[in-house]
Tab-separated table of N, CA and C in Angstrom:
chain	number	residue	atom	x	y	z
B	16	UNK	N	22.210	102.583	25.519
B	16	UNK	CA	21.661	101.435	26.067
B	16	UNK	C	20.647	100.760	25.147
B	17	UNK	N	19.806	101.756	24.534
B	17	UNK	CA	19.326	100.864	23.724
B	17	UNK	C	20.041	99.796	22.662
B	18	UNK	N	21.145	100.350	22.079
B	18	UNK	CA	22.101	99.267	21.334
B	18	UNK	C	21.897	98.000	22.127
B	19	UNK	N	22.476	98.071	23.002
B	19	UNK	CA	22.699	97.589	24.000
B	19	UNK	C	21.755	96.180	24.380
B	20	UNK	N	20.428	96.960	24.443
B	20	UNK	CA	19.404	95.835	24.246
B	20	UNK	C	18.812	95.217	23.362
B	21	UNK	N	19.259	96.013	22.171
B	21	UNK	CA	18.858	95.396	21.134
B	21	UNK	C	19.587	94.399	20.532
B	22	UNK	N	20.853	94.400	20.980
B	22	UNK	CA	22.112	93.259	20.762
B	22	UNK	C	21.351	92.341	21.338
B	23	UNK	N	20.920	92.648	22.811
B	23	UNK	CA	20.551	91.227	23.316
B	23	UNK	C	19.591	90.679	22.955
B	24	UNK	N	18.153	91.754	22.818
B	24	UNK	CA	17.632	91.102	22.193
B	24	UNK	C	17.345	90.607	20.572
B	25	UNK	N	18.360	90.780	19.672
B	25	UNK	CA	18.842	89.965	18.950
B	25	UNK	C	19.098	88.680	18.990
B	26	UNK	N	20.554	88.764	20.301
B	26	UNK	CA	21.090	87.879	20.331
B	26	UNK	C	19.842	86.202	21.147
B	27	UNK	N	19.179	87.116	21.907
B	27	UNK	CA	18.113	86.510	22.443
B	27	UNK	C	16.926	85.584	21.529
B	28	UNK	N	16.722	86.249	20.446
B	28	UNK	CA	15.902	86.451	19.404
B	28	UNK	C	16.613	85.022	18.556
B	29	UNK	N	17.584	85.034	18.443
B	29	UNK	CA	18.290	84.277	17.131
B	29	UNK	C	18.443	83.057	18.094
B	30	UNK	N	19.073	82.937	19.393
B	30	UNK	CA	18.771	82.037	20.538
B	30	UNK	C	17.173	81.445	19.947
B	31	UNK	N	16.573	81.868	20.863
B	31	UNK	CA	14.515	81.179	20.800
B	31	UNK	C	15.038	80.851	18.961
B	32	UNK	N	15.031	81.615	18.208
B	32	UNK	CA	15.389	80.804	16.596
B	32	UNK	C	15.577	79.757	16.394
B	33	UNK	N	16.772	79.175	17.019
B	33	UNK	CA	17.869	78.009	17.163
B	33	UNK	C	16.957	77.237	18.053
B	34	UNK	N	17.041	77.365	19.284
B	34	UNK	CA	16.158	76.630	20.208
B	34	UNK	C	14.309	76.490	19.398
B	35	UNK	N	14.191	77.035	18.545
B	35	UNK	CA	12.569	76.514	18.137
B	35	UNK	C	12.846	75.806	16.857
B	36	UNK	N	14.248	75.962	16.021
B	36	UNK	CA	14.495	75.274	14.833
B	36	UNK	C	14.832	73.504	15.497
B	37	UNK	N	15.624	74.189	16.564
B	37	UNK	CA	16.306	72.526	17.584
B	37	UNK	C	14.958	71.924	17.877
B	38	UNK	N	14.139	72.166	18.350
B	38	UNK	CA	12.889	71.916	19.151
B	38	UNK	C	11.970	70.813	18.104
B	39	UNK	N	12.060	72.177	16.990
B	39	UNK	CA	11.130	71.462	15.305
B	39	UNK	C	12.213	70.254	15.354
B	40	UNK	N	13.291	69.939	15.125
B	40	UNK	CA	14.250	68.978	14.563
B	40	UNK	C	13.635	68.105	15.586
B	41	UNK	N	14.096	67.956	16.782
B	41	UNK	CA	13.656	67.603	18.154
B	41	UNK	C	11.967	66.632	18.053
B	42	UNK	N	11.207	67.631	17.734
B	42	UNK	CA	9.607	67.099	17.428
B	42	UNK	C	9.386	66.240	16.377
B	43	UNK	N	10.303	66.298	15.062
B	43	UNK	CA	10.092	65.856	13.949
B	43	UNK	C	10.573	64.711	13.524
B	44	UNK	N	11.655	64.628	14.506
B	44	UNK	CA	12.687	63.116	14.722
B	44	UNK	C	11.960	62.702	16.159
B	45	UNK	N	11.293	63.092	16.943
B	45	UNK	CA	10.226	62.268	17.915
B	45	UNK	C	8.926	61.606	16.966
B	46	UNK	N	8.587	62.458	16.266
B	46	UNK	CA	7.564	61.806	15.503
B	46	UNK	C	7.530	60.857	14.324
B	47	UNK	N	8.960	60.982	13.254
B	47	UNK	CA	9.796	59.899	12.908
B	47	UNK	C	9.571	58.658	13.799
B	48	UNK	N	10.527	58.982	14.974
B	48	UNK	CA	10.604	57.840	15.510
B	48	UNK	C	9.628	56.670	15.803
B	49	UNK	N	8.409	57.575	16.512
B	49	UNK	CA	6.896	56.778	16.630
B	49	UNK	C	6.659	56.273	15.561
B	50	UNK	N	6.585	57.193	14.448
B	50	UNK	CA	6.101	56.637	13.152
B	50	UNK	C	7.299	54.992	12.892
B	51	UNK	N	8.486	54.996	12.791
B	51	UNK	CA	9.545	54.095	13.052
B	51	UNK	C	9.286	52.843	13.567
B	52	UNK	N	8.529	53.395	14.861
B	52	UNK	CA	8.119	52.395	16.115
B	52	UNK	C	6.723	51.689	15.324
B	53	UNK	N	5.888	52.510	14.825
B	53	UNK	CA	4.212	51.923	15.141
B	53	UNK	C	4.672	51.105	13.645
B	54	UNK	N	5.772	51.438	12.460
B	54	UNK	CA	5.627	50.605	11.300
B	54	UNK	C	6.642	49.321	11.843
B	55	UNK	N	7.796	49.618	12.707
B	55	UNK	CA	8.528	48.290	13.090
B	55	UNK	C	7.164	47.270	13.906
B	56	UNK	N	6.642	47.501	14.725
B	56	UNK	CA	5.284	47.094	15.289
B	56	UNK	C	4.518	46.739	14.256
B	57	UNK	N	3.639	47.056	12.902
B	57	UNK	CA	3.433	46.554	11.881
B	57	UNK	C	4.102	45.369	11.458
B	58	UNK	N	5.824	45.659	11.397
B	58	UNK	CA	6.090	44.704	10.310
B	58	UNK	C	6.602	43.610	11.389
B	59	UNK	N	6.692	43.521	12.755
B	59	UNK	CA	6.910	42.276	13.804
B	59	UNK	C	5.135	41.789	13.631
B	60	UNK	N	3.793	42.484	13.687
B	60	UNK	CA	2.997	41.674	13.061
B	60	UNK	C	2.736	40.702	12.304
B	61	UNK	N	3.391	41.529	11.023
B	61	UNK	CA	3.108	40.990	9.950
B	61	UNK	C	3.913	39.798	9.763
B	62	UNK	N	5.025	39.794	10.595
B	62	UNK	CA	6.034	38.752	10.447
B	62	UNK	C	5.910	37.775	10.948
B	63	UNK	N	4.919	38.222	12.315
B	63	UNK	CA	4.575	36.959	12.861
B	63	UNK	C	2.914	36.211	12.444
B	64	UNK	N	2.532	37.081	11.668
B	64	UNK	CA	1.468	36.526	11.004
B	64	UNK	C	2.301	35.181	9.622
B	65	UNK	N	3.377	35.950	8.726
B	65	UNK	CA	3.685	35.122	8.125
B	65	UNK	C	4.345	34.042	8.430
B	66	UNK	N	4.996	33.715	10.019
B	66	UNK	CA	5.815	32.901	10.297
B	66	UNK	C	4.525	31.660	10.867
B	67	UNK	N	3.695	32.349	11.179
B	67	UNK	CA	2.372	31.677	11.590
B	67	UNK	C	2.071	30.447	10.208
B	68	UNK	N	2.311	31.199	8.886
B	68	UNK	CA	1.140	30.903	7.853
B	68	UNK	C	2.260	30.183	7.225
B	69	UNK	N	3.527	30.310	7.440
B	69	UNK	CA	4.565	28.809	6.737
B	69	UNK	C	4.441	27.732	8.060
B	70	UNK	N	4.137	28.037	9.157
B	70	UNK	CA	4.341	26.903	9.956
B	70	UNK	C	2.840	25.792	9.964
B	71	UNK	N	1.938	26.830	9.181
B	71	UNK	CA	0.610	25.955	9.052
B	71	UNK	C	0.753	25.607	7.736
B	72	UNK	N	2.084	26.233	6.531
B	72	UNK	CA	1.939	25.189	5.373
B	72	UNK	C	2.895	24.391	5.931
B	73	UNK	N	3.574	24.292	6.646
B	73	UNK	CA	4.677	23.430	6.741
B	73	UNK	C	4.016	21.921	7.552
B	74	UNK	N	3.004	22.041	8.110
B	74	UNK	CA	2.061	21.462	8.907
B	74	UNK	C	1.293	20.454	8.066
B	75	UNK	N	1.025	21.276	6.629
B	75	UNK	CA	0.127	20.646	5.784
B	75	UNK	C	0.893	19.909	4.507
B	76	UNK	N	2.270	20.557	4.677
B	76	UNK	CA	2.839	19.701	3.304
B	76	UNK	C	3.370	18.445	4.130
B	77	UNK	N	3.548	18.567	6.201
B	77	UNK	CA	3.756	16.815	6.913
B	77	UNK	C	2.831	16.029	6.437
B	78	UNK	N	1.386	17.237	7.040
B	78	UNK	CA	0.621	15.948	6.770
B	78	UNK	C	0.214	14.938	5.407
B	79	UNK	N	0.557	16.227	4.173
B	79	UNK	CA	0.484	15.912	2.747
B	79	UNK	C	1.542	14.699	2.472
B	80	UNK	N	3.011	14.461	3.062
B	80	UNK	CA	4.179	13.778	2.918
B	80	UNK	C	3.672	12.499	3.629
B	81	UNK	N	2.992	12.469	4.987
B	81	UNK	CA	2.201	11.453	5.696
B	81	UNK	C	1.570	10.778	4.979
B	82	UNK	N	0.498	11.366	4.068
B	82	UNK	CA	-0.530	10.823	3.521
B	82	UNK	C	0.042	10.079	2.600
B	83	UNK	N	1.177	10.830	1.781
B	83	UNK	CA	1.382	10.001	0.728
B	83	UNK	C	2.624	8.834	0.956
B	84	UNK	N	2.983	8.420	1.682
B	84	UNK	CA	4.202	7.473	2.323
B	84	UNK	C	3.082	6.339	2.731
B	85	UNK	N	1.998	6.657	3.425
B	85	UNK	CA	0.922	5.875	4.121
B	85	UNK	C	0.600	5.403	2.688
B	86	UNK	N	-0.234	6.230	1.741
B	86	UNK	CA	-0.613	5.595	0.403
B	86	UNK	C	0.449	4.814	-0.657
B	87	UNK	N	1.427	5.325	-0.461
B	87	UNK	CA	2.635	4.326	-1.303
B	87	UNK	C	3.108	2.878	-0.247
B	88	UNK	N	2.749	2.998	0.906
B	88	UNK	CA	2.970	1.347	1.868
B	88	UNK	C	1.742	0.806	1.612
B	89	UNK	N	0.326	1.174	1.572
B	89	UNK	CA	-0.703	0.998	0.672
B	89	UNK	C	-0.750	0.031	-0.494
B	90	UNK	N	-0.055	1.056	-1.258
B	90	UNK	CA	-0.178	0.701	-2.962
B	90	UNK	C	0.907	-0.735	-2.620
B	91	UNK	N	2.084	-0.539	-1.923
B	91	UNK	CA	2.921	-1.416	-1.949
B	91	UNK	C	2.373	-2.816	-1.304
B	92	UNK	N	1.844	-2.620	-0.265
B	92	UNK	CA	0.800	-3.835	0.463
B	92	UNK	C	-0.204	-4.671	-0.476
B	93	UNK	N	-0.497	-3.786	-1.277
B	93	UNK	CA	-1.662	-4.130	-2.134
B	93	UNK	C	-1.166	-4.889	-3.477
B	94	UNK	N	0.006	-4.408	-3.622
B	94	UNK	CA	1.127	-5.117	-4.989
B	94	UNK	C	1.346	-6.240	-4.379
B	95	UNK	N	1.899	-6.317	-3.553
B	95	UNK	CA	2.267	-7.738	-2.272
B	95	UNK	C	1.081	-9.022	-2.384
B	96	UNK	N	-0.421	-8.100	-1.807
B	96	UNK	CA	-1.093	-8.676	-2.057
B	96	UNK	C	-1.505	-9.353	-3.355
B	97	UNK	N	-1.452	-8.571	-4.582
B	97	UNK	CA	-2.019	-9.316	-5.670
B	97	UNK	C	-0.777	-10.035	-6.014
B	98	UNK	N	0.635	-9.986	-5.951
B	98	UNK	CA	1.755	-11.276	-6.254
B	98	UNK	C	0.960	-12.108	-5.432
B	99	UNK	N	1.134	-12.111	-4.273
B	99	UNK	CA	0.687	-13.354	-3.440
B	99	UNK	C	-0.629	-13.768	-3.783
B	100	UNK	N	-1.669	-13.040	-3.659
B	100	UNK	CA	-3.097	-13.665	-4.795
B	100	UNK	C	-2.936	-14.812	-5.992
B	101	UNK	N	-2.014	-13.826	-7.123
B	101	UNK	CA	-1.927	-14.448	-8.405
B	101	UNK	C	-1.240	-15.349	-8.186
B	102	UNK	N	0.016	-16.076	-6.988
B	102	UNK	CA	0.627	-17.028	-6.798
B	102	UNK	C	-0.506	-17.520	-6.712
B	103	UNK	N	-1.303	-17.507	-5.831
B	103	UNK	CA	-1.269	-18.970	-4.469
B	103	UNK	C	-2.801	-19.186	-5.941
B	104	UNK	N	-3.156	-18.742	-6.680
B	104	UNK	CA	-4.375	-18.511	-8.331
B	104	UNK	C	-3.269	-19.951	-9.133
B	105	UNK	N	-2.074	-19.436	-9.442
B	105	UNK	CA	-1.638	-19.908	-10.163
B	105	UNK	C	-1.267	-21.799	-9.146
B	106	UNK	N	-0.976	-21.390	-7.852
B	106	UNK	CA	-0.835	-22.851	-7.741
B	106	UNK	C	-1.541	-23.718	-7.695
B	107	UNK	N	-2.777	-23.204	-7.417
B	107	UNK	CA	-4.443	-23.817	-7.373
B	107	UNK	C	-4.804	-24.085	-8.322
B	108	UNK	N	-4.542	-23.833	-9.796
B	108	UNK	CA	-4.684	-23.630	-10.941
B	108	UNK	C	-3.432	-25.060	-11.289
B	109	UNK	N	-2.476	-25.008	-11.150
B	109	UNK	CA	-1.575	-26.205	-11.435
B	109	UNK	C	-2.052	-27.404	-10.577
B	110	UNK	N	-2.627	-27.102	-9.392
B	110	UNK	CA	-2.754	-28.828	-8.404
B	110	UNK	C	-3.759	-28.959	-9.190
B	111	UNK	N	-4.934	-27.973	-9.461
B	111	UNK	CA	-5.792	-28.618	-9.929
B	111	UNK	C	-5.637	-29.732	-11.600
B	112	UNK	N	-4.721	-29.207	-12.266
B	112	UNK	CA	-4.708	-29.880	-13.449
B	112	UNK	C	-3.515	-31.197	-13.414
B	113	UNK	N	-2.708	-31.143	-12.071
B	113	UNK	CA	-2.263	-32.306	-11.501
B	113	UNK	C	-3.190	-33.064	-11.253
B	114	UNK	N	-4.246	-33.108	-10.590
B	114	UNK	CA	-5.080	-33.850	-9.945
B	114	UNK	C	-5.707	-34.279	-10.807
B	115	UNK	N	-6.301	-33.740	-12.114
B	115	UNK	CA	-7.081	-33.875	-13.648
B	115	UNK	C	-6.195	-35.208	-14.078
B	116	UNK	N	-4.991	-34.482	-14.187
B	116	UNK	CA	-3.861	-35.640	-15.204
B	116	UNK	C	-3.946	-36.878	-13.998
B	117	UNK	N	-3.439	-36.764	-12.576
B	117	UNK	CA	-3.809	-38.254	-11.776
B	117	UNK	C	-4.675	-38.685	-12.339
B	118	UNK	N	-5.844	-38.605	-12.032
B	118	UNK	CA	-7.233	-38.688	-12.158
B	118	UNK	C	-7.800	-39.132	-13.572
B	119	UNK	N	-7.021	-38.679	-14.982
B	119	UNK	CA	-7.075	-39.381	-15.616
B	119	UNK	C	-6.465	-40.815	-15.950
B	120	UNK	N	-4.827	-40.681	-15.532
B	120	UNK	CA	-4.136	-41.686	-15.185
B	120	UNK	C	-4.944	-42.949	-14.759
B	121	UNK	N	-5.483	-42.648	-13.735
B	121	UNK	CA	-5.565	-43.709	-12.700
B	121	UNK	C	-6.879	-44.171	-13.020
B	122	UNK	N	-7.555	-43.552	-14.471
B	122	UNK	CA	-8.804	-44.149	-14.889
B	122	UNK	C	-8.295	-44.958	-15.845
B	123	UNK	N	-7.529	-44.551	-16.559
B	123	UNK	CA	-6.706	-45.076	-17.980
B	123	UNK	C	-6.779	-46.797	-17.052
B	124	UNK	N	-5.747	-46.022	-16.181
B	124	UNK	CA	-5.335	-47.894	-15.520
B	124	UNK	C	-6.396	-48.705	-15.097
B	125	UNK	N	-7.482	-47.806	-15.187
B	125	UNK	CA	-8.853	-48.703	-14.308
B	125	UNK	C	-9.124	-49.571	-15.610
B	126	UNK	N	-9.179	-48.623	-16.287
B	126	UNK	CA	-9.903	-49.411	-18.112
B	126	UNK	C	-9.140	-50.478	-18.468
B	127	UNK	N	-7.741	-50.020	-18.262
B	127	UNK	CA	-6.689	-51.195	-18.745
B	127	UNK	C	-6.652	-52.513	-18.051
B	128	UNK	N	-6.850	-52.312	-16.773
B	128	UNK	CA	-7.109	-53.754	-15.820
B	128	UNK	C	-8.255	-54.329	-16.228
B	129	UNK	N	-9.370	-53.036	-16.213
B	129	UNK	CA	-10.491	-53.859	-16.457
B	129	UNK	C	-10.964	-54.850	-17.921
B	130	UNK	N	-10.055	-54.428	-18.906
B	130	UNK	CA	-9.737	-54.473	-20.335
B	130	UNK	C	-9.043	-56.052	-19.814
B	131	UNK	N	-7.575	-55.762	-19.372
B	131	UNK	CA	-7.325	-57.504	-18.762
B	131	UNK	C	-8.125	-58.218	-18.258
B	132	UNK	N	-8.505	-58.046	-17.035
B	132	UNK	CA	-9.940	-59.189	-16.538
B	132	UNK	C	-10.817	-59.411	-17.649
B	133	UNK	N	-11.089	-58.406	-18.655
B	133	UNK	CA	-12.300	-59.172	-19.292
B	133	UNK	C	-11.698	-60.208	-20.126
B	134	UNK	N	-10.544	-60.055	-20.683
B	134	UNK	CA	-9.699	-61.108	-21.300
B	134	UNK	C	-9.244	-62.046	-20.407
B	135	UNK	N	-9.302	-62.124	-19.273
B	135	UNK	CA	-8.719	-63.226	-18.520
B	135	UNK	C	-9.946	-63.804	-18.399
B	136	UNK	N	-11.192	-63.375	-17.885
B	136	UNK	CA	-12.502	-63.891	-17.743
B	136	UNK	C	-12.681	-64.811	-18.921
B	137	UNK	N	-12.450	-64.017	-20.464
B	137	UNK	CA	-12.758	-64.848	-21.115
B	137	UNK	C	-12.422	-66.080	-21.704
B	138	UNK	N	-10.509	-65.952	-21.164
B	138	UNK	CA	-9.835	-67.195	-21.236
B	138	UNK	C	-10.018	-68.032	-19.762
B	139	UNK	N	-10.170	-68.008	-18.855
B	139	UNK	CA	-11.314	-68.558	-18.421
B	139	UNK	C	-12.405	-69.325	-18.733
B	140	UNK	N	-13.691	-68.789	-19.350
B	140	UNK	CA	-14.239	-69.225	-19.730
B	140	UNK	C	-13.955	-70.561	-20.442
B	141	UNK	N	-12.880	-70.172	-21.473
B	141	UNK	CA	-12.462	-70.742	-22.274
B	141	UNK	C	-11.868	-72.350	-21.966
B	142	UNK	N	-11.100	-72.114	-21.007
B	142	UNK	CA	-10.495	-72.998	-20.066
B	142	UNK	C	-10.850	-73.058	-18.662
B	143	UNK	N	-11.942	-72.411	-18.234
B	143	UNK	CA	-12.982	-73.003	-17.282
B	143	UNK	C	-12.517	-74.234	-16.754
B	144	UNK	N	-12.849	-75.287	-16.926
B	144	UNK	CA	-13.085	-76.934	-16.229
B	144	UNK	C	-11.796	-77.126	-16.526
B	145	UNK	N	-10.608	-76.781	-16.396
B	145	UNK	CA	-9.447	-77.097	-16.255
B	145	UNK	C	-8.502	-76.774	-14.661
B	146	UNK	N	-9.691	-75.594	-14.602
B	146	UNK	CA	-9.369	-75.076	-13.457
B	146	UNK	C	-9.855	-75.728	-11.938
B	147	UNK	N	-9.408	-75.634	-10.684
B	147	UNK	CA	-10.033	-76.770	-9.613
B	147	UNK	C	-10.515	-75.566	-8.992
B	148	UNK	N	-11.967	-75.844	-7.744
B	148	UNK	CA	-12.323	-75.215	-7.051
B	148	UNK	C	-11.840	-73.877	-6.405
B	149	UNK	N	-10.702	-74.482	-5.962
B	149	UNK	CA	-9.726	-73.612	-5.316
B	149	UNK	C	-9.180	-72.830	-6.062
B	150	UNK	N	-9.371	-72.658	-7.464
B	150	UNK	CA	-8.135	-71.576	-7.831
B	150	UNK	C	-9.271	-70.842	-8.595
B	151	UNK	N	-10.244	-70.971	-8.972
B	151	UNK	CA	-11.548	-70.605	-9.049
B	151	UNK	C	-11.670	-69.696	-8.037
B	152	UNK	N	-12.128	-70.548	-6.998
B	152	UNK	CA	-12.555	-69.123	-5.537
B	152	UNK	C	-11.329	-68.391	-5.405
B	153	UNK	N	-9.889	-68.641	-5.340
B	153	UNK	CA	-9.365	-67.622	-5.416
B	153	UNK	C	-8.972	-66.747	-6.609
B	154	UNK	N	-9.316	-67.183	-7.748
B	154	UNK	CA	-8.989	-65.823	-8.569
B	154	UNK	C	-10.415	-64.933	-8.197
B	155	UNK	N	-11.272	-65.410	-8.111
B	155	UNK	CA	-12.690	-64.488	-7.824
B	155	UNK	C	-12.401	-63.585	-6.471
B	156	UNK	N	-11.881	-63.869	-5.664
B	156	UNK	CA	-11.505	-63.190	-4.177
B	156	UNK	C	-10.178	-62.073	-4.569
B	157	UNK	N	-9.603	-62.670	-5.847
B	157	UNK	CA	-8.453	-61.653	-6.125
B	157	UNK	C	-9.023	-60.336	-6.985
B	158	UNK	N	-10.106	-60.888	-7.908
B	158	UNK	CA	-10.834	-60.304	-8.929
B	158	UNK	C	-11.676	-58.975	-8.064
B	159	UNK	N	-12.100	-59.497	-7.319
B	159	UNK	CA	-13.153	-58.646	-6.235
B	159	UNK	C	-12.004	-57.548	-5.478
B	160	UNK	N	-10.947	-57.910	-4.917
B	160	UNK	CA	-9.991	-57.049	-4.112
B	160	UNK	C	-9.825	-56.175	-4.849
B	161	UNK	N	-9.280	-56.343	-6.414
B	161	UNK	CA	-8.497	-55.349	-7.444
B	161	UNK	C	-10.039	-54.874	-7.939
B	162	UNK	N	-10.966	-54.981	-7.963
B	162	UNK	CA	-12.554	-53.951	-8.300
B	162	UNK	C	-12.436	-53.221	-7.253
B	163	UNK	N	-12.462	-53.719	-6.029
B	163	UNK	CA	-12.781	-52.949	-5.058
B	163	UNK	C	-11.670	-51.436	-5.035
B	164	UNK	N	-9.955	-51.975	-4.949
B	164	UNK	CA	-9.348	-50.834	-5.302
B	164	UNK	C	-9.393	-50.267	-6.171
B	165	UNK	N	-9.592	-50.887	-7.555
B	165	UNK	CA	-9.977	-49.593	-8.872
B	165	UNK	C	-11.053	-48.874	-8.634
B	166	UNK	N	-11.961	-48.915	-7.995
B	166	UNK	CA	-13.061	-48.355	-7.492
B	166	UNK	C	-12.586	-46.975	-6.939
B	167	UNK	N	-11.376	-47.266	-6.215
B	167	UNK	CA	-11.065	-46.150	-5.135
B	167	UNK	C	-10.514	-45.479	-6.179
B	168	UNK	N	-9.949	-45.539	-7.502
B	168	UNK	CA	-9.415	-44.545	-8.582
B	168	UNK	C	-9.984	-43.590	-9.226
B	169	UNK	N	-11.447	-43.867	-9.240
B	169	UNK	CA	-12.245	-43.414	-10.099
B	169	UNK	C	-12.386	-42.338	-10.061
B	170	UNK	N	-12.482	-41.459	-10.679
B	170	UNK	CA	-12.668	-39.744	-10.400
B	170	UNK	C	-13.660	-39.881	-10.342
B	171	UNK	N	-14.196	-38.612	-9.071
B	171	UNK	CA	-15.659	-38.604	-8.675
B	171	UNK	C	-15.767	-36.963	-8.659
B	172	UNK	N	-14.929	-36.406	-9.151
B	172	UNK	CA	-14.762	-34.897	-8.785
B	172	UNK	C	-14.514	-34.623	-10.932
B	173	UNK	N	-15.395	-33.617	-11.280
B	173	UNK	CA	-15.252	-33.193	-12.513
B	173	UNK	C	-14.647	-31.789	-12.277
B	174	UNK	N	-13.746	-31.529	-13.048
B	174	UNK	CA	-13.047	-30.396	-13.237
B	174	UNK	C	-13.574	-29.506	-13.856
B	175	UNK	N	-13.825	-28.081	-14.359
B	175	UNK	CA	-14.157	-27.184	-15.056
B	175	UNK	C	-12.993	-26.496	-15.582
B	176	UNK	N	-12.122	-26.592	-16.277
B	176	UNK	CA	-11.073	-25.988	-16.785
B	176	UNK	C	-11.271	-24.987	-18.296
């Protein structure tokens, strides 16, 4: 009988063996696993820390793309503006030297009339008492009308060019 029990407890013996080697395997792949768990838990952190930190660059390269679309309608407004500036420069710049050239014109013609009357005055003179009352008072009433409009020619505005 002792054989007997010593088979079993052998067989008993090598059993608890197996069952404490199973157990270790058992404990060691439980603690794997946690370990498994607490680094998958780490890296869903970390992932959502980084998904965090592209959605706040992604946030900052809108607002960076904003800024600069806003500053290029800007720059473009501002190009707009100085064509249209340097136009409306340049047309102000041409009436004005239209108005110079009238303005000289229409003095030229003042001188030139007035250049005739003094030659008509003086043939006149000349032939004075040939002339009758009446054509007397009216060349003087005609003389006075055409002063009065060359008058209105006169440039009264000096240019600075």
């Amino acid at each position: 009988m002792n054989e007997h029990v010593k088979s079993k407890e052998n067989i008993r013996s090598h059993h608890q063996n197996e069952y404490n080697s199973v157990l270790a395997i058992l404990t060691n792949a439980q603690k794997d696993l946690q370990a498994s768990q607490q680094e998958a838990a780490a890296l869903e952190t970390s992932l959502k820390a980084k998904q965090q930190e592209i959605k706040t660059h992604q946030e900052k390269i809108s607002n960076y793309l904003s800024k600069m679309q806003t500053l290029q309608e800007e720059k473009k407004l501002t190009q707009i503006e100085d064509v249209n500036f340097f136009s409306v420069y340049q047309s102000i710049k041409n009436l004005q030297v239209t108005i110079k050239e009238t303005c000289t014109d229409k003095y030229s013609e003042y001188e030139s009339v007035q250049k005739a009357f003094k030659m008509v005055y003086e043939r006149l003179a000349e032939y004075g008492n040939s002339l009758t009352d009446e054509q007397l008072n009216l060349l003087g009433d005609q003389q006075k009308a055409l002063e009065l409009e060359l008058k209105n020619y006169t440039p009264a505005i000096t240019f600075d060019f």
